[in-house]
GROMACS .gro file of C-alpha atoms in nm:
model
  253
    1UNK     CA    1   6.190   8.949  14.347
    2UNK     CA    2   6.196   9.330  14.262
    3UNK     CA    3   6.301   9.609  14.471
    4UNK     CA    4   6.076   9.787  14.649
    5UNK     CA    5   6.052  10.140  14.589
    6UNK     CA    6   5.885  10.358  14.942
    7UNK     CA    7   5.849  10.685  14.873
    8UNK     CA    8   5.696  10.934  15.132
    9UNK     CA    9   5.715  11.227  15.314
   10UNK     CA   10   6.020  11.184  15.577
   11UNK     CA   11   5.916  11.093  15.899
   12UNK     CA   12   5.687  10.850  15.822
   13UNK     CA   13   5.863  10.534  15.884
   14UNK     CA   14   5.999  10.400  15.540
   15UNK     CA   15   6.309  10.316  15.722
   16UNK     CA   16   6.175  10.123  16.027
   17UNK     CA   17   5.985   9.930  15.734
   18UNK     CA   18   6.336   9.859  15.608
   19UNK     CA   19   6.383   9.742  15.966
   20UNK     CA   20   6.073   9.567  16.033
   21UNK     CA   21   6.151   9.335  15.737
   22UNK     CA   22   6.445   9.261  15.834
   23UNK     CA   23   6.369   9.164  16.185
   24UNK     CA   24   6.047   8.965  16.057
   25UNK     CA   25   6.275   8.740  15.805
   26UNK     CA   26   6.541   8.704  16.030
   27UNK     CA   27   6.763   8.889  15.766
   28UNK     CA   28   7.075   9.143  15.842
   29UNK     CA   29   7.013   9.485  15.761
   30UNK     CA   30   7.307   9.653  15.511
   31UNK     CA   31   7.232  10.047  15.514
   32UNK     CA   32   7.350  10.266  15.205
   33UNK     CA   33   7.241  10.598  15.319
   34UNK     CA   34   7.267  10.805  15.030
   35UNK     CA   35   7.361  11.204  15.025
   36UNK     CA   36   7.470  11.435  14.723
   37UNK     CA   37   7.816  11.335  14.661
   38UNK     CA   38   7.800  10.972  14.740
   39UNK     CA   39   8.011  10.817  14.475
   40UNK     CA   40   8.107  10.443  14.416
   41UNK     CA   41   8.363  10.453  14.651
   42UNK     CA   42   8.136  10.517  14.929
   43UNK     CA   43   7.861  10.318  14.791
   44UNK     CA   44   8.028  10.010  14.633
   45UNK     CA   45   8.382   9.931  14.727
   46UNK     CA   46   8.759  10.087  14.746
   47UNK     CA   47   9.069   9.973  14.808
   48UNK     CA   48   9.284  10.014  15.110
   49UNK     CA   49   9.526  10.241  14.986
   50UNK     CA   50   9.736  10.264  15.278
   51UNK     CA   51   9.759   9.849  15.326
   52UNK     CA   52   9.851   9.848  14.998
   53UNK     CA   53  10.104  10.085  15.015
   54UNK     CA   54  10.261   9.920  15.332
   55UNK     CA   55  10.294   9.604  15.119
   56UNK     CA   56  10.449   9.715  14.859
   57UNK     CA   57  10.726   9.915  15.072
   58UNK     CA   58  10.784   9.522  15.233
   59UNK     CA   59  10.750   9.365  14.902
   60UNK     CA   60  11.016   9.561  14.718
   61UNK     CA   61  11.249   9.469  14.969
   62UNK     CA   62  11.301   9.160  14.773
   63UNK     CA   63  11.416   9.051  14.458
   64UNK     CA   64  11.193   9.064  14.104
   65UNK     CA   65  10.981   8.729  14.177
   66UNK     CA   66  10.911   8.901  14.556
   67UNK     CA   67  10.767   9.246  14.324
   68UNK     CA   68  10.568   9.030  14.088
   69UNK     CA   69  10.396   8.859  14.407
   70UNK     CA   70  10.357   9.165  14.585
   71UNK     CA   71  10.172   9.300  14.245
   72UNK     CA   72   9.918   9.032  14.254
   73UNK     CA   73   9.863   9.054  14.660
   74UNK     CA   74   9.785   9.430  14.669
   75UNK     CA   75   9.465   9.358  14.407
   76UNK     CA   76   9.382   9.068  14.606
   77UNK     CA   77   9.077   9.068  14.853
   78UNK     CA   78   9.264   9.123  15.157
   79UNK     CA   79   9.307   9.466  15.044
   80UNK     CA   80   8.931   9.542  14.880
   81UNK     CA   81   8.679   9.744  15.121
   82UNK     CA   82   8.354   9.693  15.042
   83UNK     CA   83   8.088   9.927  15.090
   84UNK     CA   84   7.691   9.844  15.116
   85UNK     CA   85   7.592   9.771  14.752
   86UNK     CA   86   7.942   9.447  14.745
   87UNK     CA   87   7.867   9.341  15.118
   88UNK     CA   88   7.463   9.279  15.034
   89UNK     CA   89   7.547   9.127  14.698
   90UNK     CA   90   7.873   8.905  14.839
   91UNK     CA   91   7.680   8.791  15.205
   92UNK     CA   92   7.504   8.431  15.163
   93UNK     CA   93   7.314   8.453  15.471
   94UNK     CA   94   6.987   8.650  15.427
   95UNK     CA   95   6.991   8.980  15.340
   96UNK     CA   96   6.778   9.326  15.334
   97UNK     CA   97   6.965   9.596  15.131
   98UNK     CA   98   6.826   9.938  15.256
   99UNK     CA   99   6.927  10.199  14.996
  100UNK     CA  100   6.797  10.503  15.228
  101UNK     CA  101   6.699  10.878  15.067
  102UNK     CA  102   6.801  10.792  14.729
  103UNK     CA  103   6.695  11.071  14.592
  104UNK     CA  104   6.933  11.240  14.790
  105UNK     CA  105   7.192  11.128  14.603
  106UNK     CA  106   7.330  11.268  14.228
  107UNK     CA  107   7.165  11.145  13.965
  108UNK     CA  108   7.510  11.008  13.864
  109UNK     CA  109   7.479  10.706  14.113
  110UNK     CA  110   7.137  10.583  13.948
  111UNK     CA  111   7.325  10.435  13.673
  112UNK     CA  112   7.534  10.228  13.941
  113UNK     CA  113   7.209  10.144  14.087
  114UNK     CA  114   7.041  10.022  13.796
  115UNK     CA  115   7.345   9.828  13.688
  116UNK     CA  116   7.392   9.661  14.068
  117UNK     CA  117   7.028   9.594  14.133
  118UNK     CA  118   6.965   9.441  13.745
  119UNK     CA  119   7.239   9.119  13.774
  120UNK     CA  120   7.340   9.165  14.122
  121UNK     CA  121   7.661   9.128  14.000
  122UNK     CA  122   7.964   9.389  14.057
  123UNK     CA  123   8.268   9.403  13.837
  124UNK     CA  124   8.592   9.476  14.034
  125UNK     CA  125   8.878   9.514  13.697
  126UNK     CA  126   9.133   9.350  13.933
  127UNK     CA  127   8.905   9.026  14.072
  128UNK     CA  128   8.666   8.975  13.772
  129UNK     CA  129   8.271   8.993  13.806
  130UNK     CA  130   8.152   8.891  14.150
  131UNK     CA  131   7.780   8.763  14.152
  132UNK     CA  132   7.559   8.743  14.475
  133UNK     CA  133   7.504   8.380  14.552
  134UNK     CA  134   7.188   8.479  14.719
  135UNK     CA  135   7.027   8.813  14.634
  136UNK     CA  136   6.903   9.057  14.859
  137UNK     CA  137   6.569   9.164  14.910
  138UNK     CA  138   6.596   9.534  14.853
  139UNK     CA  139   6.412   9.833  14.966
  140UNK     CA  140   6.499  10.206  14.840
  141UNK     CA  141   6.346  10.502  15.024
  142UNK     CA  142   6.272  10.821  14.898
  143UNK     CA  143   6.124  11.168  15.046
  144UNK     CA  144   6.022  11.285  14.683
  145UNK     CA  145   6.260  11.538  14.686
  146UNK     CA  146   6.351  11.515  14.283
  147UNK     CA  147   6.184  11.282  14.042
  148UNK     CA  148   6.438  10.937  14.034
  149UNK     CA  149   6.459  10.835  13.675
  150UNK     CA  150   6.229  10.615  13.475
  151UNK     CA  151   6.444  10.381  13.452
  152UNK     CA  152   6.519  10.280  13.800
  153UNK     CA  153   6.102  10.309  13.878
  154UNK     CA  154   6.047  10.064  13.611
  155UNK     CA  155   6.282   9.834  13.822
  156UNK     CA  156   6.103   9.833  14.135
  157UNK     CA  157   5.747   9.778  14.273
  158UNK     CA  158   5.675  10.073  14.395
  159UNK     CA  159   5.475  10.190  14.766
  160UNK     CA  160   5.364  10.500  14.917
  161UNK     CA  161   5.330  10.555  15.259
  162UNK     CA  162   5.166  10.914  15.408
  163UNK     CA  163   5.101  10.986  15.759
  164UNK     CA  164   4.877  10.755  15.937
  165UNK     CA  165   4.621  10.861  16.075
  166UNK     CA  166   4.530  10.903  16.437
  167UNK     CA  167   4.393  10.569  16.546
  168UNK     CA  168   4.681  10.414  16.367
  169UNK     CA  169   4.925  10.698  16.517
  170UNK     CA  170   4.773  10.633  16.887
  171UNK     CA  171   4.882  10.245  16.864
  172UNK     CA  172   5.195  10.271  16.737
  173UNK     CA  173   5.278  10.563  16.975
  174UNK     CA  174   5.095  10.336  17.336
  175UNK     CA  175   5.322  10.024  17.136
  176UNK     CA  176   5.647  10.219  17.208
  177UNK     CA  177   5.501  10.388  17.510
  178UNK     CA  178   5.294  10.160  17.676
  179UNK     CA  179   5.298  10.331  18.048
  180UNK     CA  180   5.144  10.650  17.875
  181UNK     CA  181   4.777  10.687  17.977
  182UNK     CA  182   4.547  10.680  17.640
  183UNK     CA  183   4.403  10.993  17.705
  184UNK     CA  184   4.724  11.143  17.646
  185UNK     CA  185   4.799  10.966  17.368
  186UNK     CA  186   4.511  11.103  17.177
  187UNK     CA  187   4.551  11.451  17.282
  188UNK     CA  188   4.924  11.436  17.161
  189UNK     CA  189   4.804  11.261  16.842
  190UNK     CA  190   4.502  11.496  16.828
  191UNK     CA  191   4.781  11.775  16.810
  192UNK     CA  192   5.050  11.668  16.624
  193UNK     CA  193   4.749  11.648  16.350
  194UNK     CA  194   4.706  12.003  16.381
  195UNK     CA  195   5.072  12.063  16.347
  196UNK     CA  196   5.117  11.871  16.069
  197UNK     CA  197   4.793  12.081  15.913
  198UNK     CA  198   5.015  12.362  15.927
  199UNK     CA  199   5.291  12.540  15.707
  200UNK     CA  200   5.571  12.418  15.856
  201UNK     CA  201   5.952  12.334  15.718
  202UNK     CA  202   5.923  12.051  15.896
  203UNK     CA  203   5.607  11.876  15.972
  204UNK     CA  204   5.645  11.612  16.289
  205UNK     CA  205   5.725  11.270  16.228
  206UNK     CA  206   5.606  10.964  16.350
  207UNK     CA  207   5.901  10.899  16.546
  208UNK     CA  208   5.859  11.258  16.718
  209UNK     CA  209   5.544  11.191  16.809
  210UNK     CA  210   5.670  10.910  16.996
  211UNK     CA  211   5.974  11.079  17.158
  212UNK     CA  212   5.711  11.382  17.251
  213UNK     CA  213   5.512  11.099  17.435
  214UNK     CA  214   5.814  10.973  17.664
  215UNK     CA  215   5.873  11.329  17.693
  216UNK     CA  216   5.556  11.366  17.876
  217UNK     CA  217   5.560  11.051  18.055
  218UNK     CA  218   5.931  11.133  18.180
  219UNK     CA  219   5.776  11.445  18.333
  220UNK     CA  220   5.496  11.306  18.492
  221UNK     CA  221   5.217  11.507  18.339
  222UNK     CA  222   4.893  11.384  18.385
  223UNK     CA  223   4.714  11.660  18.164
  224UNK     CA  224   4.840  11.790  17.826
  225UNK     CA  225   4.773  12.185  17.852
  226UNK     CA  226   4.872  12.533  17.711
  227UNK     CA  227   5.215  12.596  17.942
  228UNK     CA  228   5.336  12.173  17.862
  229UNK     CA  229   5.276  12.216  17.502
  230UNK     CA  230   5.490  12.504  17.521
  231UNK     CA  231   5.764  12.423  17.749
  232UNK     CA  232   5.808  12.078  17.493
  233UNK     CA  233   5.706  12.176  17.132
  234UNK     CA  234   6.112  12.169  17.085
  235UNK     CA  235   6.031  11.761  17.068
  236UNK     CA  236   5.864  11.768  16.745
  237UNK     CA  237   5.900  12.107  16.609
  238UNK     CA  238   6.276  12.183  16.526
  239UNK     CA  239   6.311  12.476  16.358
  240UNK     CA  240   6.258  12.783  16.582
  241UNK     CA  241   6.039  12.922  16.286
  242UNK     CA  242   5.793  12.678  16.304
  243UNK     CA  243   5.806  12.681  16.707
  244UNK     CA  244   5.681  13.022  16.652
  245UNK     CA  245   5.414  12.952  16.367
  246UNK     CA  246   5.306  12.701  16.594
  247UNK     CA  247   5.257  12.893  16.906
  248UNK     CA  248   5.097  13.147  16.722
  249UNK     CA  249   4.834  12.913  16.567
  250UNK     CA  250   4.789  12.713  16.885
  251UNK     CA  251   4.739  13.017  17.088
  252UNK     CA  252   5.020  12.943  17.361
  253UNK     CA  253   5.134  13.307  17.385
   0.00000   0.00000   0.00000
């Protein structure tokens, strides 16, 4: 089928999607975890330049038929690395290709993209065209950062996922905590809605939310008040600006 486009703010758990198909269709996960400068070397495939060059220093020990062999081995696949897009598309088992933040990445590497994900197929000069012999079910992610081209949308189904809200937060945080007393759970919830209310660089994620409960479960807290939410904002809030923001608004000083 098509790719599947999630686009959201970060934090809220387009990756552990990624993930959760994955584990639910018994697939491997391949990660391309895009940044600005990712290039096809990084994304697709490169070859071993220093294997190569080892072969070629044992190779021209011989005579001319030795050199002509040693020509063909260095292209060979022995000597090819591939990166996420060529594993995904050359693996037979089953497959999830995470392509994470794309639109971190230059607007360059959409082309590759749209190419890759439109046969499936990669063309190395030195092999020939490789095709997937069973395609991958792809998922992109993207935090909205810059507009990702036309193009590529109109390739993809697309989803958006926002914060959940609180009853939806409060199970997913007592699923990953389950020794943490409800109570507490919707207090922390009930705050980290506040928080996110707020104008913050960085609003709390999901996964923070969860990390601030074992926080207050590993200190054995039985009552969320002014002093804890204090001593552990650092858990979700990670900028010291928005520690302060926060403080102020909350009234902790």
């Amino acid at each position: 089928g098509k790719p599947l486009l999630v686009e959201g703010p970060a934090g809220v758990g387009k990756t552990e999607l990624a993930r959760a198909i994955a584990q639910a269709t018994g697939s491997e996960l391949v990660r391309l975890q895009c940044y600005e400068g990712v290039d096809e070397a990084r994304a697709l495939y490169e070859w071993n330049h220093a294997k190569q060059i080892l072969r070629i220093q044992t190779g021209s020990q011989g005579g001319q038929g030795d050199w002509d062999q040693t020509k063909m081995d260095v292209f060979s696949e022995e000597f090819l690395l591939t990166r996420p897009l060529l594993t995904a598309i050359k693996r037979t088992e089953p497959t999830v290709l995470l392509i994470d933040e794309t639109d971190k990445a230059d607007i360059e590497i959409e082309g590759l993209l749209l190419e890759v994900l439109s046969d499936f197929a990669v063309t190395v000069p030195e092999l020939g065209t490789i095709v997937a012999e069973r395609r991958p079910l792809v998922v992109l992610t993207s935090n909205a950062t810059r507009e990702l081209s036309e193009a590529l949308k109109r390739r993809c189904l697309f989803l958006h996922i926002d914060f959940p809200d609180p009853d939806l937060e409060r199970r997913i945080l007592l699923s990953r905590v389950p020794e943490l007393p409800e109570r507490l759970a919707e207090e922390l919830v009930r705050i980290i809605g506040v928080l996110r209310g707020m104008q913050l660089k960085k609003l709390p994620s999901v996964a923070e939310t969860i990390d601030w409960g074992r926080t207050v479960l590993a200190l054995g807290m039985d009552t969320i008040d002014d002093e804890l939410i204090a001593a552990t904002l650092g858990v979700v809030l990670k900028h010291q600006s928005d520690q302060t923001k926060a403080a102020g608004e909350l009234r902790l000083n």
